[in-house]
Coordinates of C-alpha atoms and ligand atoms in Angstrom, one line a residue:
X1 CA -78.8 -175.2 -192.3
X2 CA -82.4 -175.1 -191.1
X3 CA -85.1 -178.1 -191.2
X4 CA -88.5 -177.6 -190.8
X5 CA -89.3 -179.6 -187.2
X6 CA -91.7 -181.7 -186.4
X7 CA -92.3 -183.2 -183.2
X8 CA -92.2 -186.6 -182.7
X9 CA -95.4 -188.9 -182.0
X10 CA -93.3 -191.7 -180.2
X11 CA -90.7 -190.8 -177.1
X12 CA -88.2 -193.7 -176.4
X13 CA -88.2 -193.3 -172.7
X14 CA -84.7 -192.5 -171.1
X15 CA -84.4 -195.6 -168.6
X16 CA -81.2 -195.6 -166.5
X17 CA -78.7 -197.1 -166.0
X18 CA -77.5 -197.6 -169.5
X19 CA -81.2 -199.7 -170.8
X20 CA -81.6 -196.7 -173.0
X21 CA -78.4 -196.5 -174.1
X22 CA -76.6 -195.0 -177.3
X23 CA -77.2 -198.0 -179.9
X24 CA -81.0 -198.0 -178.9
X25 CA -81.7 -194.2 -178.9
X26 CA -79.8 -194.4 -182.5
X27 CA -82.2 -196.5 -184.1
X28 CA -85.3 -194.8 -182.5
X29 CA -84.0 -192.0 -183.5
X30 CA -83.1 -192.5 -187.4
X31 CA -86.2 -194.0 -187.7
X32 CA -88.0 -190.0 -187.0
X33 CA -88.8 -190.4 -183.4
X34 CA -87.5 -189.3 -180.4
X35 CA -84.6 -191.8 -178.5
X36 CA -83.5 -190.8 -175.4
X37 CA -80.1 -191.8 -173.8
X38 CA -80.0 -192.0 -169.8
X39 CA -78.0 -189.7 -168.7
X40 CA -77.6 -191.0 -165.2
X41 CA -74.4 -192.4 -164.2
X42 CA -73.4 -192.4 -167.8
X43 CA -69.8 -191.3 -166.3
X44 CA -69.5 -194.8 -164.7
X45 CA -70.7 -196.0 -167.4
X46 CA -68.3 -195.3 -170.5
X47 CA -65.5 -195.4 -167.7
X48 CA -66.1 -199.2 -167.7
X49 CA -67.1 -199.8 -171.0
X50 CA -63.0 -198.3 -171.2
X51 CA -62.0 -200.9 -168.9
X52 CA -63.7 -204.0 -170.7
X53 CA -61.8 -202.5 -173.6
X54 CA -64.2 -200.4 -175.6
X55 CA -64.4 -203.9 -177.6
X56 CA -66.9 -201.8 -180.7
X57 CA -64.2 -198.4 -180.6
X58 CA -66.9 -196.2 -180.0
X59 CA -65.9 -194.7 -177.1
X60 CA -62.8 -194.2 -178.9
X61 CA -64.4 -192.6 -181.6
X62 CA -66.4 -190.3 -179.7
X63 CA -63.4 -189.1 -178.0
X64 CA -61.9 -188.3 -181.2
X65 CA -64.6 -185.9 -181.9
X66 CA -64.4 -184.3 -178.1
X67 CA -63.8 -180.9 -178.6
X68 CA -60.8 -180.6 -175.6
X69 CA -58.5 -183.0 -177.3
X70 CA -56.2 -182.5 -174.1
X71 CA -59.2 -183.7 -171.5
X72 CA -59.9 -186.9 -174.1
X73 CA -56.7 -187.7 -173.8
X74 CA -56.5 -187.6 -169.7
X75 CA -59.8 -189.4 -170.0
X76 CA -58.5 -192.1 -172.1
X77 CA -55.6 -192.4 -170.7
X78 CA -57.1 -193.2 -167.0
X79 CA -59.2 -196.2 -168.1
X80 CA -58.3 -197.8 -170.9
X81 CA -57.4 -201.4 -170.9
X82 CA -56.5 -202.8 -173.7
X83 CA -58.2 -206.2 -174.1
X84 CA -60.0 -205.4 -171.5
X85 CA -59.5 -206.4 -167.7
X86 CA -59.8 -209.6 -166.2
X87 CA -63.1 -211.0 -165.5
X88 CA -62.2 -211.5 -162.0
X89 CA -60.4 -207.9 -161.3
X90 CA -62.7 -204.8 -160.1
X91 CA -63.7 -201.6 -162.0
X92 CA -61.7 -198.6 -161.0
X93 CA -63.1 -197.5 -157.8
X94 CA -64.1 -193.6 -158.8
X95 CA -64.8 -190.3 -155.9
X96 CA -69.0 -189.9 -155.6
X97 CA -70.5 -186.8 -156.6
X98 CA -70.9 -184.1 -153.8
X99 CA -70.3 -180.1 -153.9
X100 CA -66.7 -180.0 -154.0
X101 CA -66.3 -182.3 -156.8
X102 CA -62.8 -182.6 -158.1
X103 CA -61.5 -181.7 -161.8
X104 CA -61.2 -184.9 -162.6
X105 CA -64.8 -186.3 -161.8
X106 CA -66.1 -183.1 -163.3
X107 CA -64.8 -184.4 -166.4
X108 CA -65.6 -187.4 -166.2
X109 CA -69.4 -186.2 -166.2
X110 CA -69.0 -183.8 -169.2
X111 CA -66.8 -186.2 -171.4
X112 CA -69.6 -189.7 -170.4
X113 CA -72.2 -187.4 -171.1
X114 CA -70.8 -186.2 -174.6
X115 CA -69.7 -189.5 -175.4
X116 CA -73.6 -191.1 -175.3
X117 CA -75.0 -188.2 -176.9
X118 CA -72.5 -188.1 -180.0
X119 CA -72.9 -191.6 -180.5
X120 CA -76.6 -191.5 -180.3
X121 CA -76.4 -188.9 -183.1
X122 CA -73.5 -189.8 -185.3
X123 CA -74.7 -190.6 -188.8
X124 CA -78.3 -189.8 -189.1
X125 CA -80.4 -186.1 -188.8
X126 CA -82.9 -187.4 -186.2
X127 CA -82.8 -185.8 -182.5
X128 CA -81.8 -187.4 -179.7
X129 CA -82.2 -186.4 -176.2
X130 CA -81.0 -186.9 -173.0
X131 CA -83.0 -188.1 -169.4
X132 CA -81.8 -187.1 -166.4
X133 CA -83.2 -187.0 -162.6
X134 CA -83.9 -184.1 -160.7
X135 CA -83.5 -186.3 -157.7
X136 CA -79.6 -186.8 -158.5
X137 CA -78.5 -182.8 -158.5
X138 CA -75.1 -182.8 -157.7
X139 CA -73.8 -184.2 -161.2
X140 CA -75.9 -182.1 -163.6
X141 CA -74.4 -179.2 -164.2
X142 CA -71.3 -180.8 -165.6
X143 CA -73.8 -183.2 -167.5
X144 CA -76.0 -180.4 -169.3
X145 CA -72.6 -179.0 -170.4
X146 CA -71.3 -182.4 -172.0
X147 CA -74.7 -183.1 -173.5
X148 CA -74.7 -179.4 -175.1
X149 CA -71.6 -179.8 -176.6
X150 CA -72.4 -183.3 -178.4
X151 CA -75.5 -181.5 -179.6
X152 CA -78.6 -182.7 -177.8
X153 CA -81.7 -181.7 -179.3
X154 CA -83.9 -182.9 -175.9
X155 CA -83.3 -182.6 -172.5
X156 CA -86.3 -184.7 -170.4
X157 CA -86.4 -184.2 -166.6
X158 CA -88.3 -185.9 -163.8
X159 CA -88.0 -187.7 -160.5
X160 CA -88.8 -184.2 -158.9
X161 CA -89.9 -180.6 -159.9
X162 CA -86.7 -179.2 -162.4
X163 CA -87.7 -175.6 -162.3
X164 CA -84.4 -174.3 -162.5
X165 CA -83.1 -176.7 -165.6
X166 CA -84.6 -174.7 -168.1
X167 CA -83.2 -171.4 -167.4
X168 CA -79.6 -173.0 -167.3
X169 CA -79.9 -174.3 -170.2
X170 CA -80.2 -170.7 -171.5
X171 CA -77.6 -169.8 -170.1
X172 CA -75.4 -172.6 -170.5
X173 CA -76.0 -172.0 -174.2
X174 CA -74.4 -168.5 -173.7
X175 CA -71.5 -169.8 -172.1
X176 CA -72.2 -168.0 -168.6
X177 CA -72.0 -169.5 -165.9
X178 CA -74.8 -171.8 -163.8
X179 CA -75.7 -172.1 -160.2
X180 CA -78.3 -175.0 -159.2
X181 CA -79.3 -174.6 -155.3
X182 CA -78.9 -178.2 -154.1
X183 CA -81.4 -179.4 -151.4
X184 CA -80.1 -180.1 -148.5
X185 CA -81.5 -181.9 -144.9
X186 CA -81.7 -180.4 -141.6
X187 CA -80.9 -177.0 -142.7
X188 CA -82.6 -175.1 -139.5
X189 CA -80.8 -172.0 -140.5
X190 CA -81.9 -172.2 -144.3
X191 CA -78.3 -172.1 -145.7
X192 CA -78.2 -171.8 -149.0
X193 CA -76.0 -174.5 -150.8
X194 CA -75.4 -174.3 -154.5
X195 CA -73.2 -175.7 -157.2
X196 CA -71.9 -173.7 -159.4
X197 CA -70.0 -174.0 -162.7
X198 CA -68.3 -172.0 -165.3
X199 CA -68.2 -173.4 -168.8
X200 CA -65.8 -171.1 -170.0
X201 CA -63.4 -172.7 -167.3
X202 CA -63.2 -175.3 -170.4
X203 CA -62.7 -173.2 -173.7
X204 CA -60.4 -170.3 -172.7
X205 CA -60.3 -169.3 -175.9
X206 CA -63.0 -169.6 -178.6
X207 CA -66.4 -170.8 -176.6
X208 CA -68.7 -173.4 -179.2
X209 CA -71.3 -172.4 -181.0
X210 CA -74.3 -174.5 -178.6
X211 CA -77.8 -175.3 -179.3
X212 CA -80.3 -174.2 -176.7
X213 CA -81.9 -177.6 -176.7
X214 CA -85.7 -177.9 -175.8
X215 CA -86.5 -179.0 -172.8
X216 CA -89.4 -181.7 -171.3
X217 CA -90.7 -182.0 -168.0
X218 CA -91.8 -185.3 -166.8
X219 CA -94.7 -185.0 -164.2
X220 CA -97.3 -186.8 -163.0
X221 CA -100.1 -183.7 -162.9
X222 CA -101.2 -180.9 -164.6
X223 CA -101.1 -178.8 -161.8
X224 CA -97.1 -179.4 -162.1
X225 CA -97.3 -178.2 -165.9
X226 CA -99.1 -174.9 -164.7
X227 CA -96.4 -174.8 -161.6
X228 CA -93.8 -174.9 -164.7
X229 CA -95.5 -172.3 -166.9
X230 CA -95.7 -169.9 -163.7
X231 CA -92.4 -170.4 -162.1
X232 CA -89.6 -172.4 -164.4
X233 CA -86.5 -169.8 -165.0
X234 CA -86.9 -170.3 -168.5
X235 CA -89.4 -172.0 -171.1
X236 CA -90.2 -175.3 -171.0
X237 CA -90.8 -176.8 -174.2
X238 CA -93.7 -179.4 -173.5
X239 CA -94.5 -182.0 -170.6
X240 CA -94.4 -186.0 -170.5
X241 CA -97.6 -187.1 -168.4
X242 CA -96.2 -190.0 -166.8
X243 CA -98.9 -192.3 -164.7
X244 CA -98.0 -194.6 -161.9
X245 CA -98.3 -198.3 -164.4
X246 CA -94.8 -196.6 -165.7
X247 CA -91.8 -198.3 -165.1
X248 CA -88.8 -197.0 -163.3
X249 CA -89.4 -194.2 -160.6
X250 CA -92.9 -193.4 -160.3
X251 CA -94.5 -190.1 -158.6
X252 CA -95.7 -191.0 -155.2
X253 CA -99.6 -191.5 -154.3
X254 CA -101.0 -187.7 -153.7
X255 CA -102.0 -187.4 -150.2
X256 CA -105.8 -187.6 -149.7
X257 CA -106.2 -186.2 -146.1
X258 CA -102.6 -184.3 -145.1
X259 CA -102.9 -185.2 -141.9
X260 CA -102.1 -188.8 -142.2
X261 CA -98.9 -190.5 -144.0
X262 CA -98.8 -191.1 -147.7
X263 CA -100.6 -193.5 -148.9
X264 CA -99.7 -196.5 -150.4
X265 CA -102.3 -197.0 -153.1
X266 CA -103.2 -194.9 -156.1
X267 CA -106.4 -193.4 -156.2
X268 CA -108.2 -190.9 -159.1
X269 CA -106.4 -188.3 -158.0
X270 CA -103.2 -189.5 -159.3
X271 CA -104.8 -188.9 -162.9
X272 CA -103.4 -185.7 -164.5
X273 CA -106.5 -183.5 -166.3
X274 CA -105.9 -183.7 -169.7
X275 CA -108.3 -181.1 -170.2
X276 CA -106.6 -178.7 -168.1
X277 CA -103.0 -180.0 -170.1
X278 CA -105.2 -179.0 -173.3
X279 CA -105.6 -175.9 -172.2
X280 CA -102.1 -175.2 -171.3
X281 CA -101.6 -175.3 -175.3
X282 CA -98.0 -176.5 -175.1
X283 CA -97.4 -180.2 -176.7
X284 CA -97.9 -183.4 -174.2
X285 CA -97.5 -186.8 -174.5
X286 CA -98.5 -189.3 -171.9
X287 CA -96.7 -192.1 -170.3
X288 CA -97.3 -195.4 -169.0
X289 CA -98.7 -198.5 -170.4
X290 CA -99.5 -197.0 -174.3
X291 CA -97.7 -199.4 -175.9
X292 CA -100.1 -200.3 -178.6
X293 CA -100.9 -198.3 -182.0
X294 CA -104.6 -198.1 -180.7
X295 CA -103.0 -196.2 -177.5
X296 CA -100.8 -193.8 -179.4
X297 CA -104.3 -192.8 -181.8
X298 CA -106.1 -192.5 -178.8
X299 CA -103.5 -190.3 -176.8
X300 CA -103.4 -187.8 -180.3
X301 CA -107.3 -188.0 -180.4
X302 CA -107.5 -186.4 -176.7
X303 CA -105.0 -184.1 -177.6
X304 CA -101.8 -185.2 -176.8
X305 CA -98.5 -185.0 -178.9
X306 CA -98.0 -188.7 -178.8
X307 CA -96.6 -191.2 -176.5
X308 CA -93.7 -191.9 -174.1
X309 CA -92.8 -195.7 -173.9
X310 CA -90.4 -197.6 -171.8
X311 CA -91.1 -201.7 -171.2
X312 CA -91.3 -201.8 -174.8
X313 CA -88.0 -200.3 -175.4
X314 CA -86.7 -201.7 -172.4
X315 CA -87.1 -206.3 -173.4
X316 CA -86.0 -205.1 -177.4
X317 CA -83.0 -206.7 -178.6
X318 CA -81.4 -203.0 -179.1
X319 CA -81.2 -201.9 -175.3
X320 CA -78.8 -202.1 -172.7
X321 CA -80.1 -204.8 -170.4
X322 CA -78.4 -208.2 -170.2
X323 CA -79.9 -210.0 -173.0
X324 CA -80.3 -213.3 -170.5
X325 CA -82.6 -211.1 -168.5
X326 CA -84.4 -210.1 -171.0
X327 CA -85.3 -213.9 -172.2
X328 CA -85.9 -214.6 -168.3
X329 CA -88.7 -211.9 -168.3
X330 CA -90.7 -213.0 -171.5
X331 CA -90.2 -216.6 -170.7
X332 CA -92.0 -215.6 -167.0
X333 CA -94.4 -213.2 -169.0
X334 CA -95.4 -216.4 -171.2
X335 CA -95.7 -219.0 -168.5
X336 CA -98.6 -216.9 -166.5
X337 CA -95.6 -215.9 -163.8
X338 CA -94.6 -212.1 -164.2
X339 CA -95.2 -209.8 -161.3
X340 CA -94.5 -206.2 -161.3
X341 CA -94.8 -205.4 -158.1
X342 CA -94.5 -201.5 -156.8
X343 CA -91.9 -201.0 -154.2
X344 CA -92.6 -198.6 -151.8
X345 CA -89.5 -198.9 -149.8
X346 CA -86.5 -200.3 -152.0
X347 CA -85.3 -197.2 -153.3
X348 CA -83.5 -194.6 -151.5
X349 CA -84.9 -191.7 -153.5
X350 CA -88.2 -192.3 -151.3
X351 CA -89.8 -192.9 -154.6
X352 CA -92.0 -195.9 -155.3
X353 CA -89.6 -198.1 -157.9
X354 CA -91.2 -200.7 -160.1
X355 CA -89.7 -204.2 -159.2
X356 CA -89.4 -207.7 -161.0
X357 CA -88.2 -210.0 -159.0
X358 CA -85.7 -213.1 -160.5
X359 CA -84.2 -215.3 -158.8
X360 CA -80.3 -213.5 -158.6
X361 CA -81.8 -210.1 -158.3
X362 CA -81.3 -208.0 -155.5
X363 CA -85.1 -207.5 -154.5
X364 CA -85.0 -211.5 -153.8
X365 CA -84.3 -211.6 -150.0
X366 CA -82.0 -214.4 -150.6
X367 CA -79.7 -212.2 -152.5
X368 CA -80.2 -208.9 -151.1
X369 CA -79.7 -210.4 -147.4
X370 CA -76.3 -212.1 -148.7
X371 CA -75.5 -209.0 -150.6
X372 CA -75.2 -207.0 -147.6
X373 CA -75.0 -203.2 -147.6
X374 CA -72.1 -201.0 -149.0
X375 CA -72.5 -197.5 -150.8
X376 CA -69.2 -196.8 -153.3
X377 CA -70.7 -195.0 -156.0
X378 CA -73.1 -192.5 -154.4
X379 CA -75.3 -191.2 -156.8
X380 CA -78.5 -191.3 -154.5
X381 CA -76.7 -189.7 -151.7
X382 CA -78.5 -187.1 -149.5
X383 CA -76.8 -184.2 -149.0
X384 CA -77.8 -183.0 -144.7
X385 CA -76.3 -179.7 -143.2
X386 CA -74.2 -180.6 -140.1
X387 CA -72.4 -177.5 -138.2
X388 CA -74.3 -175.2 -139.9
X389 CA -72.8 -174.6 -143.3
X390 CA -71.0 -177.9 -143.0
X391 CA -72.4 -180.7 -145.1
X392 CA -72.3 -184.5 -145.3
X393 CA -73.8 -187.4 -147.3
X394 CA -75.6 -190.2 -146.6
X395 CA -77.5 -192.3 -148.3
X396 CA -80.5 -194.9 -146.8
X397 CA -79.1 -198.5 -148.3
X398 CA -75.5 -197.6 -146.9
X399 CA -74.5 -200.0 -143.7
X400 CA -77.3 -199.0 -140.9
X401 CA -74.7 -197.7 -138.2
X402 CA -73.6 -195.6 -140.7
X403 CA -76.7 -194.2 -141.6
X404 CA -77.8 -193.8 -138.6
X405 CA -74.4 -192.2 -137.4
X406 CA -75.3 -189.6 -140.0
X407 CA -78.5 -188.9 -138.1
X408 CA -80.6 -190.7 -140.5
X409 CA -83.4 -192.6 -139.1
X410 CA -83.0 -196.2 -138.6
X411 CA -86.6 -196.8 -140.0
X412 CA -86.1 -195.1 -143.1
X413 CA -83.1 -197.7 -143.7
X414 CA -86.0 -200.8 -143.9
X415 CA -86.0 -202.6 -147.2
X416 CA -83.4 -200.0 -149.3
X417 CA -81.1 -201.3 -151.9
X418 CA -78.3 -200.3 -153.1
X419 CA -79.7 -199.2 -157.0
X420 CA -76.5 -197.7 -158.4
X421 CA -75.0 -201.0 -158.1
X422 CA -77.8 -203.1 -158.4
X423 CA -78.5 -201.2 -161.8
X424 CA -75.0 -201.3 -163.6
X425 CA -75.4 -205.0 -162.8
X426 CA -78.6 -204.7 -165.1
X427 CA -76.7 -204.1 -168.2
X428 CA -73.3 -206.4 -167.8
X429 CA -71.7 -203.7 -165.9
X430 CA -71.6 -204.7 -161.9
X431 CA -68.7 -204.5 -159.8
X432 CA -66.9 -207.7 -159.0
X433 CA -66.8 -207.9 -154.9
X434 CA -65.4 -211.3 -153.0
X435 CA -68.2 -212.9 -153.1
X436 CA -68.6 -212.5 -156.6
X437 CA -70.5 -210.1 -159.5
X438 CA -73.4 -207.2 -158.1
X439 CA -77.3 -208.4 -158.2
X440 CA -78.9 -206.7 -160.6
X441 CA -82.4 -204.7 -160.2
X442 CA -85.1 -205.3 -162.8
X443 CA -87.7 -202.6 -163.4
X444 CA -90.3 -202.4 -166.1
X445 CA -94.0 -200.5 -166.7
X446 CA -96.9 -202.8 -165.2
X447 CA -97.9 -203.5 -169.1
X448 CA -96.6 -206.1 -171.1
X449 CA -100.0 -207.2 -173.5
X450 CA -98.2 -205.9 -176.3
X451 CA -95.7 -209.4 -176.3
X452 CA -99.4 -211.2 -177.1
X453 CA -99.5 -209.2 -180.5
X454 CA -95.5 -208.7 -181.1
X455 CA -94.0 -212.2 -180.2
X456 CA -95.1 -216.0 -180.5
X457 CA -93.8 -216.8 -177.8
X458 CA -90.7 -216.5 -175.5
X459 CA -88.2 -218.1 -177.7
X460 CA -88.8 -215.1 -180.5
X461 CA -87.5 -211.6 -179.6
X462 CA -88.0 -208.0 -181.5
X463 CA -85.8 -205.0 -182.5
X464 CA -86.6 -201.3 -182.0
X465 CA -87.5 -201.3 -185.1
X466 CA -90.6 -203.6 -185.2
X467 CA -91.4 -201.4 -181.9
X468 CA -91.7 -198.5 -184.3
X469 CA -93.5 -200.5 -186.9
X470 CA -96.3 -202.1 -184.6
X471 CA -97.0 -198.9 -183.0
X472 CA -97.1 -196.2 -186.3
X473 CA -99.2 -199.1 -188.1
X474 CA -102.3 -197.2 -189.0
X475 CA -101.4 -194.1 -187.9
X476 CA -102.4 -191.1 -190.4
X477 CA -99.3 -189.3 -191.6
X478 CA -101.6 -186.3 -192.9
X479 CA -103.8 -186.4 -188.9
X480 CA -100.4 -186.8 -186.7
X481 CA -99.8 -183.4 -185.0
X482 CA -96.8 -180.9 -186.6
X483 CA -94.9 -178.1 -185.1
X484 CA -95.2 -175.5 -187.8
X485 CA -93.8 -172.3 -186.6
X486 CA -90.4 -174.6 -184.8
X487 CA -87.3 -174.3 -186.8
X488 CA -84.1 -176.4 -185.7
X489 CA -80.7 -175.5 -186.3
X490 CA -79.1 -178.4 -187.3
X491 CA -75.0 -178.2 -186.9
Ligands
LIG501 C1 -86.1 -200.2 -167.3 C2 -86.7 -198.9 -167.2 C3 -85.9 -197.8 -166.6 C4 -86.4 -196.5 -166.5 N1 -85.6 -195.5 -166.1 C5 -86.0 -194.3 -166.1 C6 -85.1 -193.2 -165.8 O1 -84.0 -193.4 -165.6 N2 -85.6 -191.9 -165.9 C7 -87.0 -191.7 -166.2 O2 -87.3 -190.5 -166.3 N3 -87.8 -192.7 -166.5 C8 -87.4 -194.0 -166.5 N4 -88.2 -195.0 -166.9 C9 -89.6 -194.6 -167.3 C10 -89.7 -194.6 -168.9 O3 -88.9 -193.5 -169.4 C11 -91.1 -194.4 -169.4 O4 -91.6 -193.1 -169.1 C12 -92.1 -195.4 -168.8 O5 -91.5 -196.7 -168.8 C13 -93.4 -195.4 -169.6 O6 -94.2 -196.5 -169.2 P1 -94.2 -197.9 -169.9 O7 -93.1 -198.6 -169.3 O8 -95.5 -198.5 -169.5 O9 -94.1 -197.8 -171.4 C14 -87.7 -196.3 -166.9 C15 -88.5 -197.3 -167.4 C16 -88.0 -198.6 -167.5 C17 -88.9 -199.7 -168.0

């Protein structure tokens, strides 16, 4: 069956860990726009939701529609506890991504992947996509794959320059197998490091029928959207404009005079040309404080798509974050006290990371300083070439000596946190250590002005839905942009 496509006027940002998570892409997405799952660390993710019992059967459903009924089945079997654990017991300590990943984690990454994807997608005809960071290399291969076999319609890349993505997703819809070159520190003698992976490893048999899905870049320029239309291995469907107000990762301030370090402030520069995106003629939308239905008419009016939105998404009842946090955050908001502050230092990407600070989150020096520093999960590891071909991991909140040990520098250690844990803390999902549950991390866009016109006041809350309905208020069915020559294969 074929549908006529249209593209969708509002993006559900994908926010990671688990904020945009299956149940909040779903209802984005049967509602005719575009929710995005996070596709980062979605492994760890479903792996514990397992272990706290996988209380709604979802997971358990999703497995049952897993196309390598032998793999579900070593998946399940590994960490499933029925009832759940004990409060007071830890999650399943599991290996961190590097090059020579084993079977089992590879697994792990296709079957978490599939898992978030089929159940952002069971039920309804809308498309779903996927966000993942170009930063975090070593797990994607294995992630495309599981995301291409639930079906994704979207796959939305940022947090770096994903040239190569779009190009494996060709071929990953052909069932040949992918390399990604994986960047890699102190490599005086250029070695080439790549993953590679063979999908067909998986279906010796009969390979699925796969959907190329289309792809998104998310960049902060248009002279990154030309640098895709140039030089990307493949096609890349359209481009989110994301601006530094955004929450999560943000690009870092362009340098002004390359002589001296970045700086720390955002300047004009930092504005992408939307003239020069016009001109480009493939579809935009722009990120970064346009939640209002005035913002989205304006964004279509100079020529964009639509609108990305995160914040928005982010405090609605329907997303992943603890839902005391979120009530923390609008009561702040509505007493005069919320600061979103960008941190330049705290995470070890090197990227600035939108920060609010409570008063048991990480960024709190309180916390942070009695939270010490351990690294178990991995996910922002750096890989750095030692004896040549040899290479080793290290990431900048692990324990300094360590770090440092690694040949890291000492000053790049100064204000880091550890944001894999911090983050699964976020949504109800932080390890249990001595001393007691992970900190969480709370991130959000600079803009919150649309709780003034959605909310009385902090003790009210909203859904997805009434996201969807305060933004498309007004807007002009017959004036919204449509993709007339794009036809979908729906299977
Ligand atoms: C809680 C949160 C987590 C986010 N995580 C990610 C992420 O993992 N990957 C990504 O590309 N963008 C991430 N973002 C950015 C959003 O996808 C979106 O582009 C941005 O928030 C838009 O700006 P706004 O917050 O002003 O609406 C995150 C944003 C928030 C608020």
């Amino acid at each position: 069956m074929s549908i006529l496509a249209k593209l969708p006027e509002i993006i559900q940002g994908g926010m990671g860990v688990g904020v945009s998570n299956w149940s909040l892409a779903s209802v984005v997405s049967r509602n005719g726009q575009l929710g995005v799952v996070s596709g980062t660390a979605i492994d760890v993710v479903v792996v514990r939701r397992l272990q706290l019992g996988d209380f709604d059967g979802s997971v358990r459903r999703a497995l049952d529609s897993f196309p390598l009924p032998d793999m579900a089945k070593r998946f399940w079997d590994a960490f499933f506890i029925p009832g759940g654990k004990p409060e007071s017991k830890r999650f399943k300590p599991l290996s961190m991504p590097n090059l020579r990943m084993k079977k089992d984690a590879i697994e792990r990454l296709i079957i978490g992947n599939f898992v978030e994807v089929f159940l952002a997608k069971e039920g309804h005809d809308g498309v779903v996509g996927v966000n993942f960071l170009e930063k975090i290399q070593l797990p994607t291969l294995p992630s495309l794959f599981g995301v291409m076999l639930a079906g994704v319609d979207y796959v939305l890349m940022g947090a770096g320059i994903p040239l190569s993505i779009p190009g494996i997703l060709d071929e990953l819809q052909k069932g040949e197998k992918v390399e990604l070159r994986i960047n890699v520190d102190e490599n005086p003698e250029r070695h080439t490091f790549t993953h590679r992976f063979d999908p067909k490893e998986f279906f010796t048999s009969r390979f699925p029928k796969l959907k190329r899905p289309k792809f998104l870049a998310i960049i902060s320029s248009d002279i990154l959207a030309k640098t895709f239309v140039r030089r990307a291995t493949g096609y890349t469907d359209g481009f989110v404009i994301e601006n530094h107000t955004a929450g999560g990762h943000n690009a870092p301030p362009r340098k002004i005079d390359r002589t001296k370090p970045a700086p720390r402030e955002y300047s004009r520069k930092d504005s992408a040309d939307l003239g020069a995106m016009r001109e480009i003629g493939r579809p935009f939308w722009l990120a970064g404080g346009f939640a209002s239905p005035e913002a989205l008419k304006d964004a279509i009016a100079q020529g964009a798509q639509g609108i990305q939105l995160g914040t928005i998404f982010a405090y609605c009842n329907d997303s992943g974050i603890l839902p005391e946090t979120k009530k923390e955050v609008l009561q702040m908001y509505f007493d005069g006290k919320l600061k979103v502050k960008t941190d330049f230092d705290c995470s070890p990407t090197g990227f600035p990371f939108k920060v609010i600070t409570l008063k048991n989150s990480v960024t709190n020096p309180e916390v942070g300083k009695k939270r010490g520093r351990i690294c178990d999960m991995g996910y922002l590891r750096t890989a750095y070439a030692s004896e040549g071909k040899k290479v080793g991991y290290r990431c900048a909140s692990e324990p300094i000596d360590q770090y440092v040990n690694k040949g890291g520098k000492v000053e790049d250690t100064v204000g880091k946190h550890c944001l894999c844990n911090a983050l699964l803390a976020t949504i109800g999902l932080g390890q249990v250590r001595d001393e007691g549950v992970e900190p969480p991390i709370i991130t959000s866009g600079d803009d919150f002005s649309f709780l003034d016109r959605m909310l009385d006041g902090p003790a009210s809350s909203y859904s997805a839905t009434d996201v969807l309905d305060y933004l498309t208020a007004g807007l002009d069915a017959e004036s919204a942009p449509v993709e007339l020559d794009s036809i979908v294969e729906v299977f």
